[in-house]
Amino acid sequence: PQHRRMGGLRGALVDAEGFPRADVDVHGTRTLRNRHVTLNTDHKGLMALIETKMHALHALPAPQRAAPAAPAPADKAGVDKAGGAPPGTAVMAASPPTPPVDPSARPWAIVDEVAPGGPAEQCGLRVGDGLVRFGGLDPSHMDPLRALPELVGEAEATGTSIHVAVHRRTVANTDGAGGTSEVVVVELRPRRWDGRGLLGCHLSPAAPQDG
C-alpha cells in the first residue's frame, strides 16, 4: 500500500470539502496528537510535584536534608544485623522530627470544622486551631494551603504521619474572656475512614493580619 505521512501536531486533517485527506494518515495522526497531549499533561503534573517536594525539602532543617544511611547488611537468616525486619518486610514510614515552632508565627489556615471520629479529631485537632506548620509547609511557602493536598495524598499512600503545629487559644473564664494562645503539635495520619476526605476536617485560609 502507498505510504501516507503523518499530519504533524497542527494542521487540518480534512480537505476543502470536509473529507479526510488522502495524503495523510488521519487515524495515526490523531492517535499521536492525543498521545502528545497526554504526555504534556503528565509532564506538567510531574513538574508541579517536584516543585512541591523541593519547597518541602528546603523547609526542613539542614540535618534532615542529608541522604539516608545505607541499610545494615543482613545475615544468612535474612534478619537485619542492626535488629530490624528481614529484607522485603513492609515497614510503616515514620515522619521526621518536627523542628521548633516560632511562637510568633502567624497561622495561614484555620480549622473551621472537625468531623467526629475522623483522623483530625483522633489526633487532637480542634475547631479554631490555626495552622502554622503542616509537615514541611509553613508561611514561607507562596501558597501552603494549595500545596497541602499533595502532601496529604503522599502521606496517606505511604502510611506516614504528619507533624501539625497549631496556635490554640485557651479560654480562662466561662464567659470567654481572658485566656492565652499556645503552640500545640500533634501527629496527624491521613487515612481513609467512614467520612469524607483523608483528614476529617475542613481548613480555610486565615484572615490577613496587619503587621
PDB file of C-alpha atoms in Angstrom, residues 9-211:
ATOM      1  CA  LEU A   9       0.783  18.337  15.634  1.00  0.00           C
ATOM      2  CA  ARG A  10      -1.137  21.048  13.820  1.00  0.00           C
ATOM      3  CA  GLY A  11      -2.869  21.403  10.521  1.00  0.00           C
ATOM      4  CA  ALA A  12      -6.149  20.314   9.005  1.00  0.00           C
ATOM      5  CA  LEU A  13      -6.858  16.635   8.527  1.00  0.00           C
ATOM      6  CA  VAL A  14      -9.737  17.218   6.096  1.00  0.00           C
ATOM      7  CA  ASP A  15      -9.766  18.782   2.666  1.00  0.00           C
ATOM      8  CA  ALA A  16     -11.720  21.811   1.492  1.00  0.00           C
ATOM      9  CA  GLU A  17     -14.831  19.687   1.029  1.00  0.00           C
ATOM     10  CA  GLY A  18     -14.676  18.229   4.542  1.00  0.00           C
ATOM     11  CA  PHE A  19     -13.400  14.780   3.582  1.00  0.00           C
ATOM     12  CA  PRO A  20     -10.362  13.124   5.231  1.00  0.00           C
ATOM     13  CA  ARG A  21      -7.182  13.981   3.400  1.00  0.00           C
ATOM     14  CA  ALA A  22      -5.960  11.144   1.207  1.00  0.00           C
ATOM     15  CA  ASP A  23      -2.299  12.111   1.603  1.00  0.00           C
ATOM     16  CA  VAL A  24      -2.302  11.921   5.428  1.00  0.00           C
ATOM     17  CA  ASP A  25      -2.725   9.020   7.830  1.00  0.00           C
ATOM     18  CA  VAL A  26      -5.627  10.677   9.656  1.00  0.00           C
ATOM     19  CA  HIS A  27      -6.148   7.963  12.269  1.00  0.00           C
ATOM     20  CA  GLY A  28      -2.448   7.670  13.070  1.00  0.00           C
ATOM     21  CA  THR A  29      -2.061  11.434  13.272  1.00  0.00           C
ATOM     22  CA  ARG A  30      -4.969  11.779  15.682  1.00  0.00           C
ATOM     23  CA  THR A  31      -3.569   8.967  17.838  1.00  0.00           C
ATOM     24  CA  LEU A  32      -0.157  10.652  18.039  1.00  0.00           C
ATOM     25  CA  ARG A  33      -1.708  14.040  18.782  1.00  0.00           C
ATOM     26  CA  ASN A  34      -3.721  12.570  21.664  1.00  0.00           C
ATOM     27  CA  ARG A  35      -0.588  10.863  22.973  1.00  0.00           C
ATOM     28  CA  HIS A  36       1.318  14.144  22.812  1.00  0.00           C
ATOM     29  CA  VAL A  37      -1.389  15.944  24.807  1.00  0.00           C
ATOM     30  CA  THR A  38      -1.381  13.183  27.441  1.00  0.00           C
ATOM     31  CA  LEU A  39       2.410  13.267  27.819  1.00  0.00           C
ATOM     32  CA  ASN A  40       2.410  17.061  28.038  1.00  0.00           C
ATOM     33  CA  THR A  41      -0.214  16.965  30.807  1.00  0.00           C
ATOM     34  CA  ASP A  42       1.736  14.279  32.701  1.00  0.00           C
ATOM     35  CA  HIS A  43       4.908  16.353  32.389  1.00  0.00           C
ATOM     36  CA  LYS A  44       3.235  19.434  33.849  1.00  0.00           C
ATOM     37  CA  GLY A  45       1.861  17.385  36.741  1.00  0.00           C
ATOM     38  CA  LEU A  46       5.285  15.880  37.438  1.00  0.00           C
ATOM     39  CA  MET A  47       6.978  19.289  37.416  1.00  0.00           C
ATOM     40  CA  ALA A  48       4.368  20.628  39.847  1.00  0.00           C
ATOM     41  CA  LEU A  49       5.008  17.649  42.142  1.00  0.00           C
ATOM     42  CA  ILE A  50       8.768  18.213  42.007  1.00  0.00           C
ATOM     43  CA  GLU A  51       8.278  21.885  42.865  1.00  0.00           C
ATOM     44  CA  THR A  52       6.125  20.956  45.876  1.00  0.00           C
ATOM     45  CA  LYS A  53       8.727  18.441  47.107  1.00  0.00           C
ATOM     46  CA  MET A  54      11.541  20.944  46.716  1.00  0.00           C
ATOM     47  CA  HIS A  55       9.650  23.526  48.773  1.00  0.00           C
ATOM     48  CA  ALA A  56       9.021  20.913  51.472  1.00  0.00           C
ATOM     49  CA  LEU A  57      12.682  19.812  51.408  1.00  0.00           C
ATOM     50  CA  HIS A  58      14.080  23.322  51.772  1.00  0.00           C
ATOM     51  CA  ALA A  59      11.677  23.962  54.650  1.00  0.00           C
ATOM     52  CA  LEU A  60      13.435  21.256  56.688  1.00  0.00           C
ATOM     53  CA  PRO A  61      16.483  21.983  58.880  1.00  0.00           C
ATOM     54  CA  ALA A  62      19.808  21.167  57.249  1.00  0.00           C
ATOM     55  CA  PRO A  63      20.464  17.900  59.223  1.00  0.00           C
ATOM     56  CA  GLN A  64      17.194  16.440  57.922  1.00  0.00           C
ATOM     57  CA  ARG A  65      18.198  17.054  54.289  1.00  0.00           C
ATOM     58  CA  ALA A  66      21.105  14.576  54.465  1.00  0.00           C
ATOM     59  CA  ALA A  67      20.868  11.376  52.472  1.00  0.00           C
ATOM     60  CA  PRO A  68      19.677   8.370  54.493  1.00  0.00           C
ATOM     61  CA  ALA A  69      22.309   5.977  55.777  1.00  0.00           C
ATOM     62  CA  ALA A  70      22.898   2.745  53.895  1.00  0.00           C
ATOM     63  CA  PRO A  71      20.952  -0.216  55.312  1.00  0.00           C
ATOM     64  CA  ALA A  72      22.806  -2.627  57.567  1.00  0.00           C
ATOM     65  CA  PRO A  73      23.748  -5.964  55.961  1.00  0.00           C
ATOM     66  CA  ALA A  74      21.543  -8.949  56.644  1.00  0.00           C
ATOM     67  CA  ASP A  75      22.768 -12.312  57.916  1.00  0.00           C
ATOM     68  CA  LYS A  76      22.025 -15.644  56.269  1.00  0.00           C
ATOM     69  CA  ALA A  77      18.680 -15.934  58.055  1.00  0.00           C
ATOM     70  CA  GLY A  78      17.576 -12.726  56.392  1.00  0.00           C
ATOM     71  CA  VAL A  79      17.499 -10.718  59.643  1.00  0.00           C
ATOM     72  CA  ASP A  80      18.945  -7.227  59.737  1.00  0.00           C
ATOM     73  CA  LYS A  81      22.082  -7.264  61.925  1.00  0.00           C
ATOM     74  CA  ALA A  82      21.038  -3.914  63.352  1.00  0.00           C
ATOM     75  CA  GLY A  83      17.914  -5.550  64.763  1.00  0.00           C
ATOM     76  CA  GLY A  84      15.488  -4.557  62.028  1.00  0.00           C
ATOM     77  CA  ALA A  85      12.998  -6.521  59.998  1.00  0.00           C
ATOM     78  CA  PRO A  86      14.031  -9.037  57.318  1.00  0.00           C
ATOM     79  CA  PRO A  87      14.532  -7.635  53.818  1.00  0.00           C
ATOM     80  CA  GLY A  88      11.292  -7.169  51.932  1.00  0.00           C
ATOM     81  CA  THR A  89       9.219  -6.702  55.085  1.00  0.00           C
ATOM     82  CA  ALA A  90       6.861  -3.734  54.803  1.00  0.00           C
ATOM     83  CA  VAL A  91       7.651  -1.109  57.428  1.00  0.00           C
ATOM     84  CA  MET A  92       5.383   1.868  58.084  1.00  0.00           C
ATOM     85  CA  ALA A  93       7.124   5.119  57.337  1.00  0.00           C
ATOM     86  CA  ALA A  94       7.686   7.490  60.239  1.00  0.00           C
ATOM     87  CA  SER A  95       7.525  11.249  59.970  1.00  0.00           C
ATOM     88  CA  PRO A  96      10.753  13.152  60.687  1.00  0.00           C
ATOM     89  CA  PRO A  97      11.152  15.002  63.984  1.00  0.00           C
ATOM     90  CA  THR A  98       9.375  18.313  63.913  1.00  0.00           C
ATOM     91  CA  PRO A  99      11.634  21.380  64.113  1.00  0.00           C
ATOM     92  CA  PRO A 100      10.954  24.055  66.726  1.00  0.00           C
ATOM     93  CA  VAL A 101       7.962  26.265  66.029  1.00  0.00           C
ATOM     94  CA  ASP A 102       8.251  30.030  66.298  1.00  0.00           C
ATOM     95  CA  PRO A 103       5.576  31.087  68.840  1.00  0.00           C
ATOM     96  CA  SER A 104       5.154  34.370  66.966  1.00  0.00           C
ATOM     97  CA  ALA A 105       4.437  32.654  63.634  1.00  0.00           C
ATOM     98  CA  ARG A 106       1.095  33.668  62.174  1.00  0.00           C
ATOM     99  CA  PRO A 107      -1.416  30.978  61.194  1.00  0.00           C
ATOM    100  CA  TRP A 108      -2.028  30.592  57.458  1.00  0.00           C
ATOM    101  CA  ALA A 109      -5.096  28.346  57.758  1.00  0.00           C
ATOM    102  CA  ILE A 110      -7.850  27.831  60.327  1.00  0.00           C
ATOM    103  CA  VAL A 111      -9.543  24.562  61.271  1.00  0.00           C
ATOM    104  CA  ASP A 112     -13.217  25.532  60.974  1.00  0.00           C
ATOM    105  CA  GLU A 113     -14.735  22.041  61.067  1.00  0.00           C
ATOM    106  CA  VAL A 114     -13.719  18.722  62.677  1.00  0.00           C
ATOM    107  CA  ALA A 115     -15.718  15.597  61.879  1.00  0.00           C
ATOM    108  CA  PRO A 116     -16.441  13.188  64.762  1.00  0.00           C
ATOM    109  CA  GLY A 117     -14.374  10.020  64.552  1.00  0.00           C
ATOM    110  CA  GLY A 118     -12.078  11.302  61.819  1.00  0.00           C
ATOM    111  CA  PRO A 119      -8.266  11.412  61.812  1.00  0.00           C
ATOM    112  CA  ALA A 120      -8.214  15.088  62.807  1.00  0.00           C
ATOM    113  CA  GLU A 121     -10.354  14.545  65.900  1.00  0.00           C
ATOM    114  CA  GLN A 122      -8.420  11.451  66.922  1.00  0.00           C
ATOM    115  CA  CYS A 123      -5.082  13.278  66.802  1.00  0.00           C
ATOM    116  CA  GLY A 124      -6.438  16.176  68.860  1.00  0.00           C
ATOM    117  CA  LEU A 125      -7.120  18.950  66.349  1.00  0.00           C
ATOM    118  CA  ARG A 126      -9.916  21.325  67.363  1.00  0.00           C
ATOM    119  CA  VAL A 127     -12.127  23.869  65.666  1.00  0.00           C
ATOM    120  CA  GLY A 128     -10.405  27.241  65.858  1.00  0.00           C
ATOM    121  CA  ASP A 129      -6.848  25.872  65.725  1.00  0.00           C
ATOM    122  CA  GLY A 130      -4.612  27.993  63.489  1.00  0.00           C
ATOM    123  CA  LEU A 131      -2.094  26.108  61.352  1.00  0.00           C
ATOM    124  CA  VAL A 132       1.437  27.475  61.471  1.00  0.00           C
ATOM    125  CA  ARG A 133       3.118  24.346  60.120  1.00  0.00           C
ATOM    126  CA  PHE A 134       1.822  21.261  58.336  1.00  0.00           C
ATOM    127  CA  GLY A 135       4.678  18.852  57.735  1.00  0.00           C
ATOM    128  CA  GLY A 136       7.132  20.881  55.662  1.00  0.00           C
ATOM    129  CA  LEU A 137       4.597  23.587  54.810  1.00  0.00           C
ATOM    130  CA  ASP A 138       4.756  26.904  56.606  1.00  0.00           C
ATOM    131  CA  PRO A 139       4.149  30.616  55.859  1.00  0.00           C
ATOM    132  CA  SER A 140       7.415  30.812  53.901  1.00  0.00           C
ATOM    133  CA  HIS A 141       5.695  28.946  51.057  1.00  0.00           C
ATOM    134  CA  MET A 142       3.943  31.016  48.441  1.00  0.00           C
ATOM    135  CA  ASP A 143       0.670  29.093  48.834  1.00  0.00           C
ATOM    136  CA  PRO A 144       0.907  26.354  51.508  1.00  0.00           C
ATOM    137  CA  LEU A 145      -2.829  25.680  51.513  1.00  0.00           C
ATOM    138  CA  ARG A 146      -2.708  24.862  47.801  1.00  0.00           C
ATOM    139  CA  ALA A 147       0.276  22.533  48.241  1.00  0.00           C
ATOM    140  CA  LEU A 148      -1.323  20.730  51.195  1.00  0.00           C
ATOM    141  CA  PRO A 149      -3.449  18.158  49.263  1.00  0.00           C
ATOM    142  CA  GLU A 150      -0.358  16.760  47.524  1.00  0.00           C
ATOM    143  CA  LEU A 151       1.394  16.279  50.865  1.00  0.00           C
ATOM    144  CA  VAL A 152      -1.705  14.664  52.377  1.00  0.00           C
ATOM    145  CA  GLY A 153      -2.071  12.267  49.452  1.00  0.00           C
ATOM    146  CA  GLU A 154       1.550  11.153  49.677  1.00  0.00           C
ATOM    147  CA  ALA A 155       1.294  10.627  53.438  1.00  0.00           C
ATOM    148  CA  GLU A 156      -1.843   8.516  53.006  1.00  0.00           C
ATOM    149  CA  ALA A 157      -0.199   6.397  50.325  1.00  0.00           C
ATOM    150  CA  THR A 158       2.913   5.721  52.438  1.00  0.00           C
ATOM    151  CA  GLY A 159       1.222   5.465  55.834  1.00  0.00           C
ATOM    152  CA  THR A 160       3.172   8.436  57.151  1.00  0.00           C
ATOM    153  CA  SER A 161       2.085  10.696  59.989  1.00  0.00           C
ATOM    154  CA  ILE A 162       2.398  14.457  59.576  1.00  0.00           C
ATOM    155  CA  HIS A 163       3.514  16.798  62.347  1.00  0.00           C
ATOM    156  CA  VAL A 164       0.992  19.624  62.556  1.00  0.00           C
ATOM    157  CA  ALA A 165       1.736  22.719  64.646  1.00  0.00           C
ATOM    158  CA  VAL A 166      -1.184  24.984  65.538  1.00  0.00           C
ATOM    159  CA  HIS A 167      -1.876  28.071  67.597  1.00  0.00           C
ATOM    160  CA  ARG A 168      -4.625  27.243  70.095  1.00  0.00           C
ATOM    161  CA  ARG A 169      -6.388  29.760  72.267  1.00  0.00           C
ATOM    162  CA  THR A 170      -7.121  28.667  75.820  1.00  0.00           C
ATOM    163  CA  VAL A 171     -10.108  30.332  77.482  1.00  0.00           C
ATOM    164  CA  ALA A 172      -9.614  31.359  81.088  1.00  0.00           C
ATOM    165  CA  ASN A 173     -13.188  32.341  82.027  1.00  0.00           C
ATOM    166  CA  THR A 174     -16.535  30.766  81.272  1.00  0.00           C
ATOM    167  CA  ASP A 175     -17.666  33.959  79.546  1.00  0.00           C
ATOM    168  CA  GLY A 176     -14.840  33.635  77.021  1.00  0.00           C
ATOM    169  CA  ALA A 177     -12.781  36.495  78.433  1.00  0.00           C
ATOM    170  CA  GLY A 178      -9.075  36.203  79.109  1.00  0.00           C
ATOM    171  CA  GLY A 179      -7.000  33.226  78.110  1.00  0.00           C
ATOM    172  CA  THR A 180      -3.794  32.830  76.193  1.00  0.00           C
ATOM    173  CA  SER A 181      -2.568  31.328  72.946  1.00  0.00           C
ATOM    174  CA  GLU A 182      -0.214  28.360  72.931  1.00  0.00           C
ATOM    175  CA  VAL A 183       1.529  26.285  70.262  1.00  0.00           C
ATOM    176  CA  VAL A 184       0.318  22.687  70.129  1.00  0.00           C
ATOM    177  CA  VAL A 185       1.945  19.994  67.973  1.00  0.00           C
ATOM    178  CA  VAL A 186       0.009  16.855  67.020  1.00  0.00           C
ATOM    179  CA  GLU A 187       0.693  13.910  64.717  1.00  0.00           C
ATOM    180  CA  LEU A 188      -1.965  13.590  62.043  1.00  0.00           C
ATOM    181  CA  ARG A 189      -2.069  10.449  59.921  1.00  0.00           C
ATOM    182  CA  PRO A 190      -4.170  10.925  56.768  1.00  0.00           C
ATOM    183  CA  ARG A 191      -6.230   7.825  56.022  1.00  0.00           C
ATOM    184  CA  ARG A 192      -9.448   6.621  54.512  1.00  0.00           C
ATOM    185  CA  TRP A 193     -12.271   6.374  57.011  1.00  0.00           C
ATOM    186  CA  ASP A 194     -16.083   6.365  57.040  1.00  0.00           C
ATOM    187  CA  GLY A 195     -16.341  10.103  56.373  1.00  0.00           C
ATOM    188  CA  ARG A 196     -15.211  12.409  53.581  1.00  0.00           C
ATOM    189  CA  GLY A 197     -11.610  13.175  52.753  1.00  0.00           C
ATOM    190  CA  LEU A 198      -8.426  11.887  54.355  1.00  0.00           C
ATOM    191  CA  LEU A 199      -8.228  14.313  57.283  1.00  0.00           C
ATOM    192  CA  GLY A 200     -11.750  14.566  58.665  1.00  0.00           C
ATOM    193  CA  CYS A 201     -11.552  18.330  58.963  1.00  0.00           C
ATOM    194  CA  HIS A 202     -12.004  21.461  56.860  1.00  0.00           C
ATOM    195  CA  LEU A 203      -9.422  24.216  56.552  1.00  0.00           C
ATOM    196  CA  SER A 204      -9.972  27.799  55.488  1.00  0.00           C
ATOM    197  CA  PRO A 205      -7.388  30.482  54.715  1.00  0.00           C
ATOM    198  CA  ALA A 206      -6.561  32.585  57.745  1.00  0.00           C
ATOM    199  CA  ALA A 207      -7.584  36.223  57.611  1.00  0.00           C
ATOM    200  CA  PRO A 208      -4.626  38.500  56.800  1.00  0.00           C
ATOM    201  CA  GLN A 209      -3.195  40.378  59.751  1.00  0.00           C
ATOM    202  CA  ASP A 210      -1.762  43.831  59.794  1.00  0.00           C
ATOM    203  CA  GLY A 211       1.837  43.769  60.601  1.00  0.00           C
TER     204      GLY A 211
END
